[in-house]
Coordinates of C-alpha atoms and ligand atoms in Angstrom, one line a residue:
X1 CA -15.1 26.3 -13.2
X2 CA -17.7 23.7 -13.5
X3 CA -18.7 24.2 -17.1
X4 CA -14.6 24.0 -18.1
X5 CA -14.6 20.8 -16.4
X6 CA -18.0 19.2 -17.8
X7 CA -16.6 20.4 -21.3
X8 CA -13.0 18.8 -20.7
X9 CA -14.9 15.3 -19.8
X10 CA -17.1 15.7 -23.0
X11 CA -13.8 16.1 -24.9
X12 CA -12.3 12.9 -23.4
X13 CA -15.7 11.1 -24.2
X14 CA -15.3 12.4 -27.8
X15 CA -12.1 10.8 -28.2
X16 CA -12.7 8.3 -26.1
X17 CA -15.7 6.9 -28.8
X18 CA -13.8 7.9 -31.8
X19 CA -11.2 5.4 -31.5
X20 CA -13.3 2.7 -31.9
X21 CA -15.2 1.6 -34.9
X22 CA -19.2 1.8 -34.5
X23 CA -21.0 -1.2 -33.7
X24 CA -22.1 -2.1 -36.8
X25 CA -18.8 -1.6 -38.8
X26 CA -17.2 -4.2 -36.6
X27 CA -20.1 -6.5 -37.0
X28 CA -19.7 -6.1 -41.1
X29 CA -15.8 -6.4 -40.5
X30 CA -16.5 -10.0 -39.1
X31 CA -19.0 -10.8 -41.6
X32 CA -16.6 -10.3 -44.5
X33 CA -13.7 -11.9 -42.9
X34 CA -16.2 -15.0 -42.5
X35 CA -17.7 -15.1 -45.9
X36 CA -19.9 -11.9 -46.5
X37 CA -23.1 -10.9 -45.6
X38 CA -24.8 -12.2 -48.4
X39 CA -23.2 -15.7 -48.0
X40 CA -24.0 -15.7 -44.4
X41 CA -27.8 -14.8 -44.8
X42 CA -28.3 -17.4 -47.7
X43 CA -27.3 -20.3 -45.8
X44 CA -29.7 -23.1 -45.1
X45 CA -28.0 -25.3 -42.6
X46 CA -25.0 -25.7 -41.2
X47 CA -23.7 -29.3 -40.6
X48 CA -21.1 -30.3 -38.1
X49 CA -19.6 -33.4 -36.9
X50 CA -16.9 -34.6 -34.9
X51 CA -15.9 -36.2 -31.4
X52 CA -14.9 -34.6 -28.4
X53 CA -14.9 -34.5 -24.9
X54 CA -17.3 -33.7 -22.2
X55 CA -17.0 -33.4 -18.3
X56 CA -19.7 -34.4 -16.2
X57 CA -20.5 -31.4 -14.3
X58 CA -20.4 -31.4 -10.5
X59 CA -19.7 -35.4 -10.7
X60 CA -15.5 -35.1 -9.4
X61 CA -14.2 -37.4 -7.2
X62 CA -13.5 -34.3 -4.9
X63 CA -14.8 -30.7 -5.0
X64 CA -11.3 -29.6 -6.4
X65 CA -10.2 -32.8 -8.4
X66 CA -10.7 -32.3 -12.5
X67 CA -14.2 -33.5 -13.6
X68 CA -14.5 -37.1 -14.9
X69 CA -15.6 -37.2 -19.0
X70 CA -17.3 -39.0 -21.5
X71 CA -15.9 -39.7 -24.6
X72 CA -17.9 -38.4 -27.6
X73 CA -17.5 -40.7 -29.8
X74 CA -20.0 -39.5 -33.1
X75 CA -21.2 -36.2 -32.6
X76 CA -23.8 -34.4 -35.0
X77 CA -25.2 -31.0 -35.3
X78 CA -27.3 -29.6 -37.8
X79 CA -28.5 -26.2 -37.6
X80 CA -31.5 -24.3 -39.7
X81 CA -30.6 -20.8 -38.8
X82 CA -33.5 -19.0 -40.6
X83 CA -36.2 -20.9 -38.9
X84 CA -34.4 -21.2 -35.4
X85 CA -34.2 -25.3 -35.4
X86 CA -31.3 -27.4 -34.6
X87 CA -31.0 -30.7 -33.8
X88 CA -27.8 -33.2 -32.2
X89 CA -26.9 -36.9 -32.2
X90 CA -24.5 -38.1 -29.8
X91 CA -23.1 -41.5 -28.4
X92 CA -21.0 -40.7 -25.4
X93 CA -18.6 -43.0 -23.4
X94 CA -18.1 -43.2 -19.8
X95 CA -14.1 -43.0 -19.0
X96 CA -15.3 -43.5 -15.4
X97 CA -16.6 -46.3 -13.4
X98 CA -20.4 -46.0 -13.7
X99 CA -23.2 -47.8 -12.6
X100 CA -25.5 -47.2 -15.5
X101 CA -25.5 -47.6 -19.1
X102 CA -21.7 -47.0 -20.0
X103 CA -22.7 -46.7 -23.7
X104 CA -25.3 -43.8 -24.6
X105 CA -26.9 -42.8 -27.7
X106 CA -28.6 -39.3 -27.3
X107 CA -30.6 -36.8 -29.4
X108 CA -32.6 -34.0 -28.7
X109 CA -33.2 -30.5 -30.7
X110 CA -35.4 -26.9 -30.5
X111 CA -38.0 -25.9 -33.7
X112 CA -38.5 -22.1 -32.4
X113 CA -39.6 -22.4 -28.6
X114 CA -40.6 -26.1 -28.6
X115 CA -37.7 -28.0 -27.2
X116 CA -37.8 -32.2 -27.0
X117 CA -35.4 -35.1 -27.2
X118 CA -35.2 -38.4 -28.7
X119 CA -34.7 -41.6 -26.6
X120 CA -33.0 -44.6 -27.8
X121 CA -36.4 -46.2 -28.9
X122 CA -37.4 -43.3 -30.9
X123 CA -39.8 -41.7 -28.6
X124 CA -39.9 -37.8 -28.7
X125 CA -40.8 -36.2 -25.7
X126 CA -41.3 -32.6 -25.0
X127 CA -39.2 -30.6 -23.0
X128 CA -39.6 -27.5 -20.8
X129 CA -40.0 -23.6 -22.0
X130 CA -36.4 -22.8 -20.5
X131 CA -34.6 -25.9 -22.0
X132 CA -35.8 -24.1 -25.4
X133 CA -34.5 -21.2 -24.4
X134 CA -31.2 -22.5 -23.2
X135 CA -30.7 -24.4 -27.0
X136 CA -31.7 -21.1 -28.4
X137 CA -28.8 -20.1 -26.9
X138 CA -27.0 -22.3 -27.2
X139 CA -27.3 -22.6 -31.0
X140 CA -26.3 -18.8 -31.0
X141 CA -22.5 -20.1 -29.8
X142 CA -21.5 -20.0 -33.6
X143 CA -19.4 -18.2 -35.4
X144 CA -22.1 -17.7 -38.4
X145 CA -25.5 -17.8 -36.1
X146 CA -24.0 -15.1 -33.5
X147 CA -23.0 -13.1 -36.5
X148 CA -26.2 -13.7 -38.4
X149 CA -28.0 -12.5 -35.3
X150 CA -26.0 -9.3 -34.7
X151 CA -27.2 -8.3 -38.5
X152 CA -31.0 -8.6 -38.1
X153 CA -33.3 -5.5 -37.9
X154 CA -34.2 -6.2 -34.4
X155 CA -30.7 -7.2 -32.8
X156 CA -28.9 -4.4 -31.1
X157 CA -25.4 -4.3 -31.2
X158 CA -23.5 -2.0 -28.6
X159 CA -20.1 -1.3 -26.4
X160 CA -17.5 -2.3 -28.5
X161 CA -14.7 -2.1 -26.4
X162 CA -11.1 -3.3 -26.4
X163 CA -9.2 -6.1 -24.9
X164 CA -5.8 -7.2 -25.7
X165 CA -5.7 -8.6 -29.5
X166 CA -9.7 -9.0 -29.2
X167 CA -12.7 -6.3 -29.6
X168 CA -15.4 -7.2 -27.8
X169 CA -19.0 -6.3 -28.6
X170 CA -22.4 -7.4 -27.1
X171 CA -25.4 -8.0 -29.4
X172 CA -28.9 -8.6 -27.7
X173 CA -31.1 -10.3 -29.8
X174 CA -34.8 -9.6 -30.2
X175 CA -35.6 -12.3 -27.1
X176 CA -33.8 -10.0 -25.1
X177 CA -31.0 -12.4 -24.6
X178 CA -27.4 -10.5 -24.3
X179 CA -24.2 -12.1 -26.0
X180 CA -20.6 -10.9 -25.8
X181 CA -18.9 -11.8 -29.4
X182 CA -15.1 -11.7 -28.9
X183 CA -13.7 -10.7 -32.2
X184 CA -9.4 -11.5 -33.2
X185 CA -8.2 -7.8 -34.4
X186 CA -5.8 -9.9 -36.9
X187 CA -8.3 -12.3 -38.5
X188 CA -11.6 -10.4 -37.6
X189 CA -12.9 -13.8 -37.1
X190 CA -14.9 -14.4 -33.8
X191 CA -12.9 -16.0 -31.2
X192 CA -15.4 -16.5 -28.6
X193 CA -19.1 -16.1 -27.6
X194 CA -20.1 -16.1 -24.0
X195 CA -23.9 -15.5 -22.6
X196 CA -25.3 -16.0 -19.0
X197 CA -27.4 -18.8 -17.8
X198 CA -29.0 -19.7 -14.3
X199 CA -27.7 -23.5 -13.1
X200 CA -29.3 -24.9 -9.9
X201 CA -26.4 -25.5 -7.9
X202 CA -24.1 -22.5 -9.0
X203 CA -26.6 -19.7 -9.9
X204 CA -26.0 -17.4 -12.5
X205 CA -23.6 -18.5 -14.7
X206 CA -21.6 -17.6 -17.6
X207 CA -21.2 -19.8 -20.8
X208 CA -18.9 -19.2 -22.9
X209 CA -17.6 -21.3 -26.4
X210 CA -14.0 -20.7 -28.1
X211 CA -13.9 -20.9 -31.5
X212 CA -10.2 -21.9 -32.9
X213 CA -8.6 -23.9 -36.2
X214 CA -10.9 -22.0 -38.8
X215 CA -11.0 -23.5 -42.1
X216 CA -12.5 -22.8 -45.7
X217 CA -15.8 -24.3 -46.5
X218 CA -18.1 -23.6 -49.9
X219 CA -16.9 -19.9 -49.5
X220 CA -17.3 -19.5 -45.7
X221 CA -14.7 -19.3 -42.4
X222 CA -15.6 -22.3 -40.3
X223 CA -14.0 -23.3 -36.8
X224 CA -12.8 -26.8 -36.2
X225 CA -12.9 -26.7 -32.6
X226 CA -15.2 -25.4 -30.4
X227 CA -14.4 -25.3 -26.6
X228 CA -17.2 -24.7 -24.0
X229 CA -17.0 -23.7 -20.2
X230 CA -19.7 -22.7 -17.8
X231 CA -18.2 -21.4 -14.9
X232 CA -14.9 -22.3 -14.5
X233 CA -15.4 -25.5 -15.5
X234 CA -14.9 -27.1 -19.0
X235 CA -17.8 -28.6 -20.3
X236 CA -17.4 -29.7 -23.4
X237 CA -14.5 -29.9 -26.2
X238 CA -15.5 -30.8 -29.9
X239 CA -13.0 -31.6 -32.7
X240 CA -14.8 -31.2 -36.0
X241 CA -13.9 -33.7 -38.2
X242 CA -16.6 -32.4 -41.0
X243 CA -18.3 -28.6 -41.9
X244 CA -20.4 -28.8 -44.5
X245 CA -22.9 -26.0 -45.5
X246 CA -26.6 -26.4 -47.4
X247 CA -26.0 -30.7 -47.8
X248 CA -28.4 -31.6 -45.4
X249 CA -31.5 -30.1 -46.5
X250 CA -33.7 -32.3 -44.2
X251 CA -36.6 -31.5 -42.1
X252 CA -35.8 -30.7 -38.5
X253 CA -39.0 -29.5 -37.4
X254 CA -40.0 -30.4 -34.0
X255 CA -42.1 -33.8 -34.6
X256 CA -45.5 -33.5 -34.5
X257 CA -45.9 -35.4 -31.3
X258 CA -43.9 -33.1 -29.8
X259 CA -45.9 -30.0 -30.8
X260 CA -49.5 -31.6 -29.6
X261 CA -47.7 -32.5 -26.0
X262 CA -48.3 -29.9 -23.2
X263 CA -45.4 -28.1 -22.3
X264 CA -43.6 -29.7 -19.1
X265 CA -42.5 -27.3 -15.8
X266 CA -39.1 -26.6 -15.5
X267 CA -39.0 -29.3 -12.9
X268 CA -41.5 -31.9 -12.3
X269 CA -44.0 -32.0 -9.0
X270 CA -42.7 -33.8 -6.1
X271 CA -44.3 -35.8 -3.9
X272 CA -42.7 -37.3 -0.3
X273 CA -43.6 -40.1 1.5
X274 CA -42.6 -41.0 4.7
X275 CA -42.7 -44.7 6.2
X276 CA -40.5 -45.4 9.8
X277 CA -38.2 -48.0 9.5
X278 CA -37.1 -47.8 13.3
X279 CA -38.1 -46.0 16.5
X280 CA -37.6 -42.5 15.2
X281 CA -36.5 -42.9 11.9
X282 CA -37.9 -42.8 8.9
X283 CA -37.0 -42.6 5.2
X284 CA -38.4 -39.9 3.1
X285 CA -39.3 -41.4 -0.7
X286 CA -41.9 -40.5 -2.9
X287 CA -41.5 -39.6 -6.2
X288 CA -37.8 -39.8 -7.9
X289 CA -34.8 -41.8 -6.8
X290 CA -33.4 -38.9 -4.3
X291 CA -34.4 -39.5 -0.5
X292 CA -33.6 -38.8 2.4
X293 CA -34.0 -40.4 6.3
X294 CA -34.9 -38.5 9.4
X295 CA -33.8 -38.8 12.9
X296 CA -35.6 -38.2 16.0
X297 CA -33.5 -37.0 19.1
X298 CA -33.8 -36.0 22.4
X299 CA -34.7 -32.4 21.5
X300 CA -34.3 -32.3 17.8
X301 CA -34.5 -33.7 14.6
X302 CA -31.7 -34.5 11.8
X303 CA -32.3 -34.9 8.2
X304 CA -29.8 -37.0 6.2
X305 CA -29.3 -36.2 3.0
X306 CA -31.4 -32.6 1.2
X307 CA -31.2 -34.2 -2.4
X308 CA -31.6 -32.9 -6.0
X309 CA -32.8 -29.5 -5.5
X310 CA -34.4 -26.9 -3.9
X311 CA -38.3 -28.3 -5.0
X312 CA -37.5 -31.3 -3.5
X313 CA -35.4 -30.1 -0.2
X314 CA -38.5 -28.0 0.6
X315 CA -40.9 -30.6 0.4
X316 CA -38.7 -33.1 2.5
X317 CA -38.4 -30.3 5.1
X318 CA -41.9 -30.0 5.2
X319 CA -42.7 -33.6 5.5
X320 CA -40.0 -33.7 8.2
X321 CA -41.4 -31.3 10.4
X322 CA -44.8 -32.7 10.4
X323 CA -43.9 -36.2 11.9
X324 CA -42.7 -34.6 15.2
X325 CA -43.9 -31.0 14.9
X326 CA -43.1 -30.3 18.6
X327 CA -39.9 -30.7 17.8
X328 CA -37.2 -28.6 15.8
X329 CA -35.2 -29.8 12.7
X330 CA -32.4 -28.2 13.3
X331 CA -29.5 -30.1 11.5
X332 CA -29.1 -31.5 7.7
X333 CA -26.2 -34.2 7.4
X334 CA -25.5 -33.9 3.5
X335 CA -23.3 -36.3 2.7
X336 CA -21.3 -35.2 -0.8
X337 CA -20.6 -32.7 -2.8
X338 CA -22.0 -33.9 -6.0
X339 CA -24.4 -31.6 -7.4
X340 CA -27.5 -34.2 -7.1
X341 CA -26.8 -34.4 -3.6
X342 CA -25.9 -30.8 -2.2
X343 CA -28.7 -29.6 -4.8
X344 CA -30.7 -28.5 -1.6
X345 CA -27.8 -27.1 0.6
X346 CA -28.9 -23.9 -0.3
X347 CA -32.7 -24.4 0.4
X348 CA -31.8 -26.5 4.1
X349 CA -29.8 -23.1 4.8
X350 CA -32.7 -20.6 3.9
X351 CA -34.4 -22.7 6.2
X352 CA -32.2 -22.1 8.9
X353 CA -30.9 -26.1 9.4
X354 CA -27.1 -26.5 10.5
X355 CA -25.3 -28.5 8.0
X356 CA -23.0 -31.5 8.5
X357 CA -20.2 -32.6 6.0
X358 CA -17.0 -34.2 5.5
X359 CA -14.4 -31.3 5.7
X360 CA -13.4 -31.8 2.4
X361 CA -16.8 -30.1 0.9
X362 CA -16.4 -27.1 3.3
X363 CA -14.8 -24.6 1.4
X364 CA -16.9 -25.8 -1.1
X365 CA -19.8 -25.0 0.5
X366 CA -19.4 -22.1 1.5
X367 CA -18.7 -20.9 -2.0
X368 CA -22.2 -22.3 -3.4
X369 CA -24.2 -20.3 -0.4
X370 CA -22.1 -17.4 -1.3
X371 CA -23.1 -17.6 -5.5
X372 CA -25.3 -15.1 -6.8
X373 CA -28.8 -16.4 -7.8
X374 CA -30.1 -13.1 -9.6
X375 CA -31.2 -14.9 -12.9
X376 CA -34.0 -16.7 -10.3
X377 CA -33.9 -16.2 -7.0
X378 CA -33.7 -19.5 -5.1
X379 CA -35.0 -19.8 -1.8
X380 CA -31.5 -18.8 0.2
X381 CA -31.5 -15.0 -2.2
X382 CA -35.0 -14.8 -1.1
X383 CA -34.3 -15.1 2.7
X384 CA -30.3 -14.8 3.0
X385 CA -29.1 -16.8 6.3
X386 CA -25.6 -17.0 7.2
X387 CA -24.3 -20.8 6.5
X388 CA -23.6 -22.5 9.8
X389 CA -21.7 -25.5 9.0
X390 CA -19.8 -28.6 11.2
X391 CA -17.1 -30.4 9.4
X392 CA -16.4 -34.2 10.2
X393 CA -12.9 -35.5 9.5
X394 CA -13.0 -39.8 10.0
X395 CA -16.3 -39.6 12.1
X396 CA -18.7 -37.8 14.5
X397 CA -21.0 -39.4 16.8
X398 CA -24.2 -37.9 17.3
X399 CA -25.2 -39.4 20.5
X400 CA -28.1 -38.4 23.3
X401 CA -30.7 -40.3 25.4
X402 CA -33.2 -41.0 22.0
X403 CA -31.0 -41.5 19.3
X404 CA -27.6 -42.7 18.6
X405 CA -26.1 -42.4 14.6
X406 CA -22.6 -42.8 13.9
X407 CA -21.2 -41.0 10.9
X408 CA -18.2 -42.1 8.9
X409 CA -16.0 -40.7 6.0
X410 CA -16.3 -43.5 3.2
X411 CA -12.8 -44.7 2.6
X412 CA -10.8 -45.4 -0.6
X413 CA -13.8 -45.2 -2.6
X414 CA -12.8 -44.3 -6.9
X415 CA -15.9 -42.2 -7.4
X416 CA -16.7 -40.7 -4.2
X417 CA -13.9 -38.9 -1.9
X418 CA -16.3 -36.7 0.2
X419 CA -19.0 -38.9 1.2
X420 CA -19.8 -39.5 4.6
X421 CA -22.5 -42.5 5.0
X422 CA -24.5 -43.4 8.6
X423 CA -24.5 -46.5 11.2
X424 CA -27.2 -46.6 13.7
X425 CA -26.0 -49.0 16.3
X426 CA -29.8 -50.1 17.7
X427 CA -31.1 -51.2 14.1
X428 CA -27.9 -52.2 13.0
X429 CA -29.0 -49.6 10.1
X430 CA -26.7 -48.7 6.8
X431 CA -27.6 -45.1 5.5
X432 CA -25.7 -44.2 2.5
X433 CA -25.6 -42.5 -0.8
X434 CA -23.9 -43.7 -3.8
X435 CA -22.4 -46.6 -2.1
X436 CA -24.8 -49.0 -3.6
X437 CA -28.2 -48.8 -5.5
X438 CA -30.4 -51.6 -5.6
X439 CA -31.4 -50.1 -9.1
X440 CA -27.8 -50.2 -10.4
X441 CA -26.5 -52.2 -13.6
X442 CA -23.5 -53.0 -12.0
X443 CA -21.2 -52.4 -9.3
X444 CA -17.9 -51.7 -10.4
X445 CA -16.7 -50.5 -6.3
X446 CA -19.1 -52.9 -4.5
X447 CA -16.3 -54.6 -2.6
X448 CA -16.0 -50.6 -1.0
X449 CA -19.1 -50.9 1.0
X450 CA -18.2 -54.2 2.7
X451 CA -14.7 -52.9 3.2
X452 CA -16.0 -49.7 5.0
X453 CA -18.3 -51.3 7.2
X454 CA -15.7 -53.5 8.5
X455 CA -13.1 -50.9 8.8
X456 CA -15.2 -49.8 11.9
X457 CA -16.5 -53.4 12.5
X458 CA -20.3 -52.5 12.0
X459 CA -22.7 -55.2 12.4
X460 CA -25.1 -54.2 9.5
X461 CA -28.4 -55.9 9.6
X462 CA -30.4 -53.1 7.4
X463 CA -29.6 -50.9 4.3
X464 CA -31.6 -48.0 3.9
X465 CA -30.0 -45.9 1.0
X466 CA -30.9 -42.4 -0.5
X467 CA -30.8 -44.5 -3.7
X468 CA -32.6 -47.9 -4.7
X469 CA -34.8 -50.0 -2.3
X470 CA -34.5 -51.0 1.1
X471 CA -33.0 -54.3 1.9
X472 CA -31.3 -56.6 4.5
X473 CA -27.7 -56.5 4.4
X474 CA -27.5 -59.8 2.6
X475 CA -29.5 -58.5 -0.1
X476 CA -27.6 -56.0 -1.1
X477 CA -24.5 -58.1 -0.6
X478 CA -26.1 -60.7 -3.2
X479 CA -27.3 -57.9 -5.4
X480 CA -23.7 -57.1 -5.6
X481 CA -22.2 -60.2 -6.4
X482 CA -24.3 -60.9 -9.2
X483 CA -24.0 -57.5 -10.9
X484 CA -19.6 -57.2 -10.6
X485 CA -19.3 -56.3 -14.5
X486 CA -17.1 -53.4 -14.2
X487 CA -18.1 -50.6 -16.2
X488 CA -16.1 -47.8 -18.1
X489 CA -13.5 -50.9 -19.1
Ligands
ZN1 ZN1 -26.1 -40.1 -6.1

């Protein structure tokens, strides 16, 4: 009875496979529909400009609102697909208030491993090992590259399987990485590529780039638009405005400045200082522009703000716990949702610390200490702990015999609807992030810091920010006043 069954299985497998084409006959299908084989292997670069869109991830005025853009407003990409380089130009537009440069001209490119950019004043620095690998990538979300890639020696191309009007089919190149090629039944043009990817704040992630509006060019299929998400969110949207194939025969090899420079980490070394600006409070700088400020109670310690990422989160905690070390941090007030400031929730909750937010980043929260960090494991996969959490609505006091700090939900601010910023009534201290920098070019909502402080009539004497410098009060009103431009107009 057994051996009937195993035999009736092996028959479903049989015709199971034998509806779908083999691997490599749906990889030549889409070659021919976009030009041939030949055609694709003889090309020598790939051009493509245009102007688009693209959000600025994990910057949204709430954790549910859409993403605010830039506005791409020349966009260039050449790509050299037989020896692995590509390099983009960009000037992007900020559509949103912003305090820096509201205009920004960017380049940066990959030769093989060695990945680098280009800053305004020409200067090529060299990037990390896994930003190479991430433009590698990256490049390979092309119609032609992905394509290209499935059809050498060393690729493997497997499970072709079926959904809707599409066949999918993943190729892994020779690096090992895996793509999923989505290919239109009708057209047999590709209609998608997606790969994963590890982010800091959400984990692992999935990239993935539509491909729509194909035209003919010199004897190939080309898209004019290329859509990209990671995640669910939308990252950027190009509208090409010229393909053109072999008429930039230019050099884009890494420059040689680049190749002599040591390869950077991943993320740079911190370093975190700690100077008391009151009787049990002190504000944790060092290297960067992300700090944070500690405060001594009764029985306890409280960290506001566990910046940036997990590198730097650990360090502060560290640092934290040595200035009182008989006493417990226990609590970490982080005061938005934007992904340089909750970019150590995760690490302050592998370390056990109770966090403090507006209610509006809850939910939020509780979905990043959820996400799966398989692709590296951050310190919260290494040592799960369940997320203990206290939401604030319009403010919490946090009050014994030692300490007393006020917290407050920032009001009516354009950029930032979850922030919470700090009042200690004994210093007459302002802790805040993103309210005001010292550092900033201008301060299109400074009239929203003065307007929240005197909502709760707060006598601020001292500002002592997670961004920028310390100041008195009437510095940082001046700073204000001479910097109004308003940006993004
Ligand atoms: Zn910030």
């Amino acid at each position: 009875m057994k051996n009937v069954f195993a035999v009736l299985i092996g028959t479903f497998l049989t015709v199971g496979c034998a509806r779908t084409s083999p691997p490599t006959q749906v990889i030549h299908d889409t070659a021919e529909a976009l030009g041939g084989r030949a055609r694709i292997e003889g090309i020598k670069t790939l051009v493509i400009e245009g102007d688009g869109i693209a959000p600025n991830l994990g910057q949204n005025l709430t954790p549910d609102t859409d993403l605010p853009v830039w506005k791409v407003t020349e966009f260039s990409r050449v790509i050299d697909p037989s020896k692995s380089r590509m390099r983009v130009k960009q000037v992007r537009e900020a559509q949103f208030l912003f305090a820096g440069a509201t205009v920004q001209r960017q380049e940066f490119g990959v030769d093989g491993d060695i990945a680098y950019s280009v800053g305004e004043d020409g200067t090529a620095t060299r990037a990390s090992e896994w930003v190479g690998r991430e433009r590698q990538r990256e490049m390979l979300h092309h119609p032609i590259t992905i394509i290209r890639a499935a059809l050498e020696h060393d690729s493997k191309v497997s499970d072709v399987r079926s959904d809707g009007n599409f066949q999918l089919v993943d190729i892994t190149n020779a690096k090992g990485d895996v793509f999923t090629l989505s290919i239109d039944r009708t057209t047999k043009l590709p209609a998608r590529v997606s790969s994963t990817s590890y982010n800091d704040n959400l984990g692992d992630v999935v990239i993935e780039t539509s491909f729509s509006d194909y035209e003919d060019v010199a004897g190939l299929k080309l898209p004019k638009r290329f859509t990209t998400k990671i995640d669910r969110y939308p990252q950027f949207d190009l509208n090409v405005t010229k393909n053109a194939v072999d008429a930039n025969n230019g050099d884009f090899a890494a420059p040689e400045t680049v190749k002599a420079a040591q390869v950077p980490p991943r993320s740079l070394p911190v370093t975190v200082t700690a100077e008391e600006v009151g009787k049990g409070i002190w504000w944790l700088a060092g290297s960067g522009n992300h700090r944070s400020v500690l405060f001594e109670f009764d029985d306890h310690l409280t960290l506001f703000e566990v910046p940036l990422n997990e590198m730097r989160t650990l360090a502060v905690i560290d640092t934290a716990r040595t200035l009182r070390p008989n006493k417990p941090l226990t609590q970490a007030v982080v005061s938005h949702h934007h992904f340089d400031h909750s970019g150590g929730l995760r690490a302050a909750v592998a370390r056990g610390l109770t966090i403090i937010t507006y209610r509006g980043n809850v939910d939020f929260f509780k979905d990043l200490a959820a996400r799966k960090h398989s692709i590296v494991q951050d310190a919260l996969a290494r040592n799960p702990q369940l997320l203990k959490i206290e939401a604030v609505d319009d403010e919490l006091i946090l009050k014994d015999r030692t300490m007393e700090v006020r917290l407050y939900h920032l009001k009516d601010n354009p950029r930032e609807g979850t922030n919470l910023f700090a009042y200690v009534p004994r210093d007459r201290m302002h802790v805040q992030a993103d309210m005001y920098d010292s550092n900033w070019l201008q301060h299109p909502w400074g009239d929203n810091l003065p307007y929240n402080l005197e909502l709760h009539h707060l006598q601020v004497e001292k500002s002592v920010p997670v961004h920028g410098a310390i100041q008195t009060y009437a510095d940082v009103l001046k700073t204000i006043q001479s910097r109004r431009a308003h940006a993004g107009s």
